[in-house]
mmCIF file of C-alpha atoms and ligand atoms in Angstrom:
data_model
loop_
_atom_site.group_PDB
_atom_site.id
_atom_site.type_symbol
_atom_site.label_atom_id
_atom_site.label_comp_id
_atom_site.label_asym_id
_atom_site.label_seq_id
_atom_site.Cartn_x
_atom_site.Cartn_y
_atom_site.Cartn_z
ATOM 1 C CA MET U 1 85.383 78.759 93.183
ATOM 2 C CA THR U 2 88.402 81.082 92.266
ATOM 3 C CA ILE U 3 88.733 81.996 88.670
ATOM 4 C CA ALA U 4 92.115 83.483 87.816
ATOM 5 C CA PRO U 5 91.427 86.848 85.997
ATOM 6 C CA ASP U 6 93.199 88.314 83.274
ATOM 7 C CA ALA U 7 95.444 91.388 84.771
ATOM 8 C CA ASP U 8 94.007 93.446 81.854
ATOM 9 C CA THR U 9 90.322 93.026 82.462
ATOM 10 C CA THR U 10 88.481 94.748 85.323
ATOM 11 C CA SER U 11 85.238 92.647 85.196
ATOM 12 C CA ALA U 12 86.877 89.365 86.102
ATOM 13 C CA PRO U 13 84.670 87.523 88.764
ATOM 14 C CA VAL U 14 86.020 88.059 92.343
ATOM 15 C CA PRO U 15 86.687 84.910 94.283
ATOM 16 C CA THR U 16 84.106 83.466 96.534
ATOM 17 C CA GLN U 17 83.315 85.591 99.231
ATOM 18 C CA SER U 18 82.784 85.162 102.946
ATOM 19 C CA THR U 19 79.418 86.720 104.084
ATOM 20 C CA TYR U 20 81.360 89.278 105.874
ATOM 21 C CA GLN U 21 83.155 90.456 102.798
ATOM 22 C CA ASN U 22 79.762 90.599 100.992
ATOM 23 C CA ARG U 23 78.555 92.956 103.884
ATOM 24 C CA VAL U 24 81.796 95.160 103.308
ATOM 25 C CA ALA U 25 80.978 95.327 99.535
ATOM 26 C CA GLU U 26 77.339 96.300 100.241
ATOM 27 C CA TYR U 27 78.547 99.150 102.403
ATOM 28 C CA TRP U 28 80.882 100.632 99.787
ATOM 29 C CA ASN U 29 78.605 100.081 96.850
ATOM 30 C CA ALA U 30 75.860 102.146 98.897
ATOM 31 C CA GLU U 31 78.305 104.575 100.337
ATOM 32 C CA GLU U 32 77.877 108.294 99.061
ATOM 33 C CA ASN U 33 79.029 110.446 102.036
ATOM 34 C CA PRO U 34 79.381 113.998 101.146
ATOM 35 C CA VAL U 35 82.846 113.981 103.032
ATOM 36 C CA ASN U 36 84.047 111.932 100.325
ATOM 37 C CA LEU U 37 81.910 113.136 97.119
ATOM 38 C CA GLU U 38 82.289 116.625 98.030
ATOM 39 C CA LEU U 39 85.858 116.889 98.546
ATOM 40 C CA GLY U 40 86.537 114.651 95.454
ATOM 41 C CA LYS U 41 84.813 116.966 93.055
ATOM 42 C CA ILE U 42 86.971 119.594 93.734
ATOM 43 C CA ASP U 43 89.779 118.112 91.604
ATOM 44 C CA ASP U 44 88.383 114.665 90.554
ATOM 45 C CA LEU U 45 90.696 113.014 93.141
ATOM 46 C CA TYR U 46 88.301 110.713 95.307
ATOM 47 C CA HIS U 47 90.250 109.579 98.533
ATOM 48 C CA HIS U 48 89.062 107.245 101.330
ATOM 49 C CA HIS U 49 91.048 108.211 103.887
ATOM 50 C CA TYR U 50 91.889 110.936 106.410
ATOM 51 C CA GLY U 51 94.160 113.774 106.410
ATOM 52 C CA ILE U 52 97.318 114.926 108.057
ATOM 53 C CA GLY U 53 99.165 118.363 109.055
ATOM 54 C CA ASP U 54 98.337 121.685 110.151
ATOM 55 C CA ALA U 55 95.031 122.722 109.364
ATOM 56 C CA ASP U 56 94.010 126.477 108.406
ATOM 57 C CA ARG U 57 91.223 127.196 111.003
ATOM 58 C CA THR U 58 90.738 130.731 109.539
ATOM 59 C CA VAL U 59 88.260 128.964 107.165
ATOM 60 C CA LEU U 60 86.040 128.641 110.126
ATOM 61 C CA ASP U 61 85.790 132.429 110.446
ATOM 62 C CA GLU U 62 84.589 133.033 106.915
ATOM 63 C CA PRO U 63 81.140 134.959 107.399
ATOM 64 C CA ASP U 64 79.436 134.144 104.359
ATOM 65 C CA PRO U 65 77.719 130.597 104.973
ATOM 66 C CA GLU U 66 78.319 129.090 101.419
ATOM 67 C CA ARG U 67 82.040 130.470 101.077
ATOM 68 C CA ARG U 68 82.410 128.933 104.722
ATOM 69 C CA ARG U 69 81.284 125.522 103.613
ATOM 70 C CA LYS U 70 83.354 125.635 100.333
ATOM 71 C CA ARG U 71 86.473 126.489 102.132
ATOM 72 C CA ILE U 72 86.208 124.023 104.799
ATOM 73 C CA THR U 73 85.563 121.532 102.275
ATOM 74 C CA THR U 74 88.767 122.536 100.270
ATOM 75 C CA GLU U 75 90.971 122.504 103.530
ATOM 76 C CA LEU U 76 89.858 118.997 104.659
ATOM 77 C CA HIS U 77 90.731 118.035 100.917
ATOM 78 C CA ARG U 78 94.135 119.742 100.934
ATOM 79 C CA LEU U 79 94.765 117.810 104.176
ATOM 80 C CA GLU U 80 93.691 114.247 102.945
ATOM 81 C CA HIS U 81 95.571 114.887 99.690
ATOM 82 C CA ALA U 82 98.721 115.637 101.756
ATOM 83 C CA GLN U 83 98.355 112.224 103.296
ATOM 84 C CA ALA U 84 98.260 110.461 99.884
ATOM 85 C CA GLU U 85 101.404 112.529 98.849
ATOM 86 C CA LEU U 86 103.087 111.195 101.862
ATOM 87 C CA LEU U 87 102.267 107.577 101.007
ATOM 88 C CA ALA U 88 103.251 108.007 97.342
ATOM 89 C CA ASP U 89 106.550 109.634 98.498
ATOM 90 C CA ARG U 90 107.374 106.419 100.453
ATOM 91 C CA LEU U 91 106.762 104.205 97.316
ATOM 92 C CA GLY U 92 109.824 105.484 95.483
ATOM 93 C CA PRO U 93 112.134 105.823 93.574
ATOM 94 C CA LEU U 94 109.910 104.383 90.758
ATOM 95 C CA SER U 95 110.251 104.747 86.920
ATOM 96 C CA PRO U 96 107.386 105.013 84.487
ATOM 97 C CA ALA U 97 108.027 101.350 83.433
ATOM 98 C CA ASP U 98 107.235 100.294 86.941
ATOM 99 C CA ARG U 99 103.679 98.782 88.197
ATOM 100 C CA VAL U 100 102.048 99.303 91.492
ATOM 101 C CA PHE U 101 99.440 97.891 93.405
ATOM 102 C CA ASP U 102 96.815 99.643 95.264
ATOM 103 C CA ALA U 103 94.924 97.316 97.716
ATOM 104 C CA GLY U 104 91.622 98.585 98.738
ATOM 105 C CA CYS U 105 91.749 101.389 96.203
ATOM 106 C CA GLY U 106 88.205 102.852 96.935
ATOM 107 C CA ARG U 107 87.364 105.323 94.407
ATOM 108 C CA GLY U 108 90.755 105.719 92.894
ATOM 109 C CA GLY U 109 92.205 108.630 94.199
ATOM 110 C CA GLY U 110 95.733 107.310 95.452
ATOM 111 C CA SER U 111 96.569 105.469 92.315
ATOM 112 C CA VAL U 112 96.196 108.784 90.429
ATOM 113 C CA VAL U 113 98.423 110.423 92.802
ATOM 114 C CA ALA U 114 101.113 107.594 92.646
ATOM 115 C CA HIS U 115 100.911 107.557 88.795
ATOM 116 C CA LEU U 116 101.012 111.443 88.778
ATOM 117 C CA ARG U 117 103.984 111.256 91.052
ATOM 118 C CA HIS U 118 106.038 108.414 89.634
ATOM 119 C CA GLY U 119 104.709 108.025 85.917
ATOM 120 C CA CYS U 120 104.313 104.367 86.999
ATOM 121 C CA HIS U 121 101.332 101.990 85.898
ATOM 122 C CA ALA U 122 99.007 101.140 88.721
ATOM 123 C CA ASP U 123 96.275 98.358 89.341
ATOM 124 C CA GLY U 124 93.779 99.235 91.942
ATOM 125 C CA VAL U 125 91.515 96.765 93.640
ATOM 126 C CA THR U 126 88.397 96.894 95.493
ATOM 127 C CA ILE U 127 85.813 94.630 96.452
ATOM 128 C CA SER U 128 83.288 97.092 95.548
ATOM 129 C CA ALA U 129 82.158 96.853 91.700
ATOM 130 C CA LYS U 130 80.757 100.341 92.100
ATOM 131 C CA GLN U 131 83.897 101.740 93.279
ATOM 132 C CA ALA U 132 85.950 100.006 90.514
ATOM 133 C CA ALA U 133 83.599 101.420 87.810
ATOM 134 C CA PHE U 134 83.502 104.966 89.301
ATOM 135 C CA ALA U 135 87.257 104.975 89.345
ATOM 136 C CA ASN U 136 87.603 103.715 85.947
ATOM 137 C CA GLU U 137 85.412 106.409 84.699
ATOM 138 C CA ARG U 138 87.583 109.145 86.443
ATOM 139 C CA ALA U 139 90.820 107.323 84.839
ATOM 140 C CA ARG U 140 89.172 107.552 81.464
ATOM 141 C CA GLU U 141 88.132 111.440 81.823
ATOM 142 C CA ARG U 142 91.627 112.278 83.029
ATOM 143 C CA GLY U 143 93.194 110.426 79.904
ATOM 144 C CA ILE U 144 95.275 107.994 82.250
ATOM 145 C CA ASP U 145 93.385 104.760 81.585
ATOM 146 C CA ASP U 146 96.057 103.212 79.616
ATOM 147 C CA HIS U 147 98.410 103.583 82.947
ATOM 148 C CA VAL U 148 95.831 103.292 85.836
ATOM 149 C CA ARG U 149 93.253 100.605 85.962
ATOM 150 C CA TYR U 150 90.739 99.609 88.640
ATOM 151 C CA HIS U 151 89.653 96.062 89.286
ATOM 152 C CA HIS U 152 86.528 94.468 91.094
ATOM 153 C CA ARG U 153 88.727 91.842 92.941
ATOM 154 C CA ASN U 154 89.486 90.716 96.436
ATOM 155 C CA MET U 155 92.829 92.201 97.391
ATOM 156 C CA LEU U 156 93.696 88.884 99.299
ATOM 157 C CA ASP U 157 93.510 86.853 95.973
ATOM 158 C CA THR U 158 93.997 89.233 92.976
ATOM 159 C CA GLY U 159 95.249 86.674 90.443
ATOM 160 C CA PHE U 160 97.533 89.240 89.183
ATOM 161 C CA GLU U 161 101.300 88.304 88.066
ATOM 162 C CA THR U 162 103.579 86.981 90.646
ATOM 163 C CA GLY U 163 106.662 89.315 91.170
ATOM 164 C CA ALA U 164 105.465 92.026 88.632
ATOM 165 C CA TYR U 165 104.958 95.055 90.998
ATOM 166 C CA ALA U 166 107.700 97.267 92.301
ATOM 167 C CA ALA U 167 105.434 98.868 95.071
ATOM 168 C CA SER U 168 102.268 98.311 96.821
ATOM 169 C CA TRP U 169 100.189 99.621 99.534
ATOM 170 C CA ASN U 170 96.882 99.824 101.630
ATOM 171 C CA ASN U 171 95.882 103.231 102.640
ATOM 172 C CA GLU U 172 93.423 102.591 105.508
ATOM 173 C CA SER U 173 92.116 99.350 104.010
ATOM 174 C CA THR U 174 93.958 96.658 106.039
ATOM 175 C CA MET U 175 91.283 96.584 108.776
ATOM 176 C CA TYR U 176 88.763 94.870 106.586
ATOM 177 C CA VAL U 177 91.283 91.798 106.248
ATOM 178 C CA GLU U 178 93.559 89.095 107.946
ATOM 179 C CA LEU U 179 96.827 90.535 107.768
ATOM 180 C CA ASP U 180 98.560 87.122 107.321
ATOM 181 C CA LEU U 181 96.602 86.608 104.112
ATOM 182 C CA LEU U 182 97.005 90.137 102.966
ATOM 183 C CA PHE U 183 100.909 90.580 103.462
ATOM 184 C CA ALA U 184 100.870 87.007 101.735
ATOM 185 C CA GLU U 185 99.406 88.253 98.510
ATOM 186 C CA HIS U 186 101.631 91.355 98.776
ATOM 187 C CA ALA U 187 104.843 89.358 99.102
ATOM 188 C CA ARG U 188 103.767 87.386 96.086
ATOM 189 C CA LEU U 189 103.026 90.391 93.971
ATOM 190 C CA LEU U 190 105.951 92.475 94.982
ATOM 191 C CA ARG U 191 109.463 91.882 93.165
ATOM 192 C CA ARG U 192 112.412 90.980 95.566
ATOM 193 C CA GLY U 193 113.294 94.601 96.687
ATOM 194 C CA GLY U 194 109.897 96.066 96.181
ATOM 195 C CA ARG U 195 108.288 98.346 98.549
ATOM 196 C CA TYR U 196 105.212 98.065 100.376
ATOM 197 C CA VAL U 197 103.656 101.081 102.557
ATOM 198 C CA VAL U 198 100.607 100.810 104.887
ATOM 199 C CA ILE U 199 98.924 103.921 106.496
ATOM 200 C CA THR U 200 96.562 102.505 108.895
ATOM 201 C CA GLY U 201 94.718 103.058 112.203
ATOM 202 C CA CYS U 202 95.647 100.397 114.670
ATOM 203 C CA TYR U 203 94.963 99.920 118.479
ATOM 204 C CA ASN U 204 97.669 100.688 120.946
ATOM 205 C CA ASP U 205 99.001 97.615 122.569
ATOM 206 C CA THR U 206 100.326 99.624 125.702
ATOM 207 C CA TYR U 207 96.834 100.382 126.279
ATOM 208 C CA GLY U 208 95.534 97.141 126.601
ATOM 209 C CA ARG U 209 92.870 95.828 124.333
ATOM 210 C CA ALA U 210 90.717 97.716 121.833
ATOM 211 C CA SER U 211 89.242 100.679 123.836
ATOM 212 C CA ARG U 212 85.365 101.666 123.814
ATOM 213 C CA GLU U 213 86.259 103.946 120.935
ATOM 214 C CA VAL U 214 87.913 101.746 118.862
ATOM 215 C CA SER U 215 85.102 99.286 119.155
ATOM 216 C CA LEU U 216 82.764 102.127 117.893
ATOM 217 C CA ILE U 217 84.934 102.811 114.930
ATOM 218 C CA ASN U 218 84.867 99.119 114.060
ATOM 219 C CA ALA U 219 80.983 99.208 114.264
ATOM 220 C CA HIS U 220 80.712 102.392 112.104
ATOM 221 C CA TYR U 221 82.550 100.970 109.209
ATOM 222 C CA ILE U 222 82.107 97.272 109.751
ATOM 223 C CA CYS U 223 85.611 96.777 110.189
ATOM 224 C CA ASP U 224 88.209 94.999 112.717
ATOM 225 C CA ILE U 225 91.154 97.318 113.700
ATOM 226 C CA HIS U 226 94.405 95.173 114.465
ATOM 227 C CA PRO U 227 96.787 95.912 117.378
ATOM 228 C CA ARG U 228 99.970 97.679 116.279
ATOM 229 C CA SER U 229 102.048 94.624 117.332
ATOM 230 C CA GLU U 230 100.173 92.490 114.746
ATOM 231 C CA TYR U 231 101.363 94.536 111.751
ATOM 232 C CA PHE U 232 105.030 93.721 112.627
ATOM 233 C CA ARG U 233 104.233 89.888 113.432
ATOM 234 C CA ALA U 234 102.571 89.428 110.113
ATOM 235 C CA MET U 235 105.147 91.285 108.066
ATOM 236 C CA ALA U 236 107.882 89.344 109.566
ATOM 237 C CA ARG U 237 106.223 85.955 108.536
ATOM 238 C CA ASN U 238 105.602 87.477 104.949
ATOM 239 C CA ARG U 239 109.008 88.605 104.030
ATOM 240 C CA LEU U 240 108.355 92.300 104.386
ATOM 241 C CA VAL U 241 110.858 93.993 106.592
ATOM 242 C CA PRO U 242 110.042 97.496 108.080
ATOM 243 C CA ALA U 243 112.440 100.133 106.879
ATOM 244 C CA HIS U 244 110.365 103.166 108.471
ATOM 245 C CA VAL U 245 107.871 103.383 110.885
ATOM 246 C CA GLN U 246 106.043 106.861 111.408
ATOM 247 C CA ASP U 247 103.424 107.355 114.064
ATOM 248 C CA LEU U 248 101.204 110.082 112.561
ATOM 249 C CA THR U 249 98.993 110.275 115.460
ATOM 250 C CA ALA U 250 99.491 113.840 116.316
ATOM 251 C CA GLU U 251 99.409 114.835 112.707
ATOM 252 C CA ALA U 252 96.068 113.446 112.335
ATOM 253 C CA ILE U 253 94.374 115.496 114.918
ATOM 254 C CA PRO U 254 94.058 118.754 113.450
ATOM 255 C CA TYR U 255 91.996 117.076 110.353
ATOM 256 C CA TRP U 256 89.628 115.448 112.901
ATOM 257 C CA GLU U 257 89.320 118.958 114.868
ATOM 258 C CA LEU U 258 88.242 120.570 111.672
ATOM 259 C CA ARG U 259 85.908 117.900 110.302
ATOM 260 C CA ARG U 260 83.743 117.846 113.409
ATOM 261 C CA GLN U 261 83.157 121.433 112.760
ATOM 262 C CA ALA U 262 82.100 120.845 109.224
ATOM 263 C CA ASP U 263 78.345 120.649 109.742
ATOM 264 C CA HIS U 264 77.755 119.953 106.078
ATOM 265 C CA LEU U 265 79.979 116.891 105.881
ATOM 266 C CA VAL U 266 79.989 115.185 109.474
ATOM 267 C CA THR U 267 79.325 111.644 109.434
ATOM 268 C CA GLY U 268 78.894 111.342 113.392
ATOM 269 C CA ILE U 269 82.464 109.452 114.026
ATOM 270 C CA GLU U 270 84.600 112.670 114.541
ATOM 271 C CA ASP U 271 84.255 112.927 118.211
ATOM 272 C CA THR U 272 85.125 109.189 118.757
ATOM 273 C CA PHE U 273 88.378 109.497 116.551
ATOM 274 C CA LEU U 274 89.409 112.414 118.645
ATOM 275 C CA THR U 275 88.838 110.713 121.868
ATOM 276 C CA ALA U 276 90.611 107.672 120.798
ATOM 277 C CA TYR U 277 93.764 109.289 119.632
ATOM 278 C CA LYS U 278 93.712 111.353 122.618
ATOM 279 C CA ASN U 279 93.191 108.604 125.291
ATOM 280 C CA GLY U 280 96.022 106.936 123.611
ATOM 281 C CA SER U 281 94.137 103.965 122.734
ATOM 282 C CA PHE U 282 94.468 104.321 118.884
ATOM 283 C CA GLN U 283 97.216 105.268 116.723
ATOM 284 C CA TYR U 284 97.481 106.621 113.208
ATOM 285 C CA LEU U 285 100.662 104.733 111.655
ATOM 286 C CA LEU U 286 102.732 104.595 108.527
ATOM 287 C CA ILE U 287 104.831 101.636 107.756
ATOM 288 C CA ALA U 288 107.370 101.148 105.035
ATOM 289 C CA ALA U 289 108.559 97.686 104.386
ATOM 290 C CA ASP U 290 110.865 96.154 101.963
ATOM 291 C CA ARG U 291 110.075 92.766 100.240
ATOM 292 C CA VAL U 292 112.848 90.572 100.699
HETATM 293 C C1 GPP A 301 88.343 105.895 105.504
HETATM 294 O O1 GPP A 301 87.124 105.988 104.503
HETATM 295 C C2 GPP A 301 88.674 104.509 106.114
HETATM 296 C C3 GPP A 301 87.870 103.529 106.495
HETATM 297 C C4 GPP A 301 86.582 103.669 106.194
HETATM 298 C C5 GPP A 301 88.509 102.546 107.010
HETATM 299 C C6 GPP A 301 88.732 102.575 108.562
HETATM 300 C C7 GPP A 301 89.813 103.467 109.005
HETATM 301 C C8 GPP A 301 90.539 103.451 109.943
HETATM 302 C C9 GPP A 301 91.550 104.186 110.239
HETATM 303 C C10 GPP A 301 89.832 102.861 111.269
HETATM 304 P P1 GPP A 301 86.125 106.980 104.045
HETATM 305 O O2 GPP A 301 86.921 108.105 103.523
HETATM 306 O O3 GPP A 301 85.284 106.269 103.282
HETATM 307 O O4 GPP A 301 85.494 107.324 105.255
HETATM 308 P P2 GPP A 301 84.805 108.645 105.683
HETATM 309 O O5 GPP A 301 83.337 108.403 104.799
HETATM 310 O O6 GPP A 301 84.334 108.706 107.358
HETATM 311 O O7 GPP A 301 85.299 109.767 105.149
HETATM 312 MG MG1 MG A 302 86.661 110.011 103.481
#
């Protein structure tokens, strides 16, 4: 049964979920990786994506062990924040009257970044009740809960108002869903001329099929990484016209090179990402599209 939720509430029932979606929700309800929580604590911006840009590797030379850990944590957070800012830049121009939709919002960092950048209202959606509650608590503490709200809902079927959004995005969350269903929901929510942005890891069609490393990443996160081609096919089918495509693969590597040396934060997937990026089977991509 699908119950159409009130856009102002955070506790409306999510539509009936597949067994797979229940497993994904369980993963995120249980997830407490220090690489996410310790970074988030720095400034109360909790991201669930990776970083981009050159890393300051001098943090590794810090002789005091406690200070070294702190400096590495701070540097990784800086790189993740730079990624969130890049995405937020691509949403604009937006005004404080505008509303944006954060599909697969995790613990909420991206919506806060978008609000701070543009002054806009944000609705974040996550399949994890725990993440939605956590993110709403952070928004309350920050005093922006009148502008930024998180909802325990399914991003494929949000129940939000048709055409009410000036911009929307997925930041590393598309690999959990069928792209046609996802883009149909974005196209429904976005007003004509609205902007959709995705940052994602995708497998490279020129390599062939999914590599061993891509399959290992899928198993690690219980996700299903799409090929690059599928993004463009599914966008074309759903009134989303790419305006800007950026291959961020090279810019993603310094983050992983630093993260693999952060003994206090590693999760075990670091070398797999590096091999996947370096053997050409996997790409880190930003696509900005207009809703026509
Ligand atoms: C990062 O989340 C992103 C995902 C789990 C989705 C998979 C992304 C790909 C690009 C394949 P996270 O910040 O919770 O992960 P981690 O705990 O590894 O930092
Ligand atoms: Mg993380």
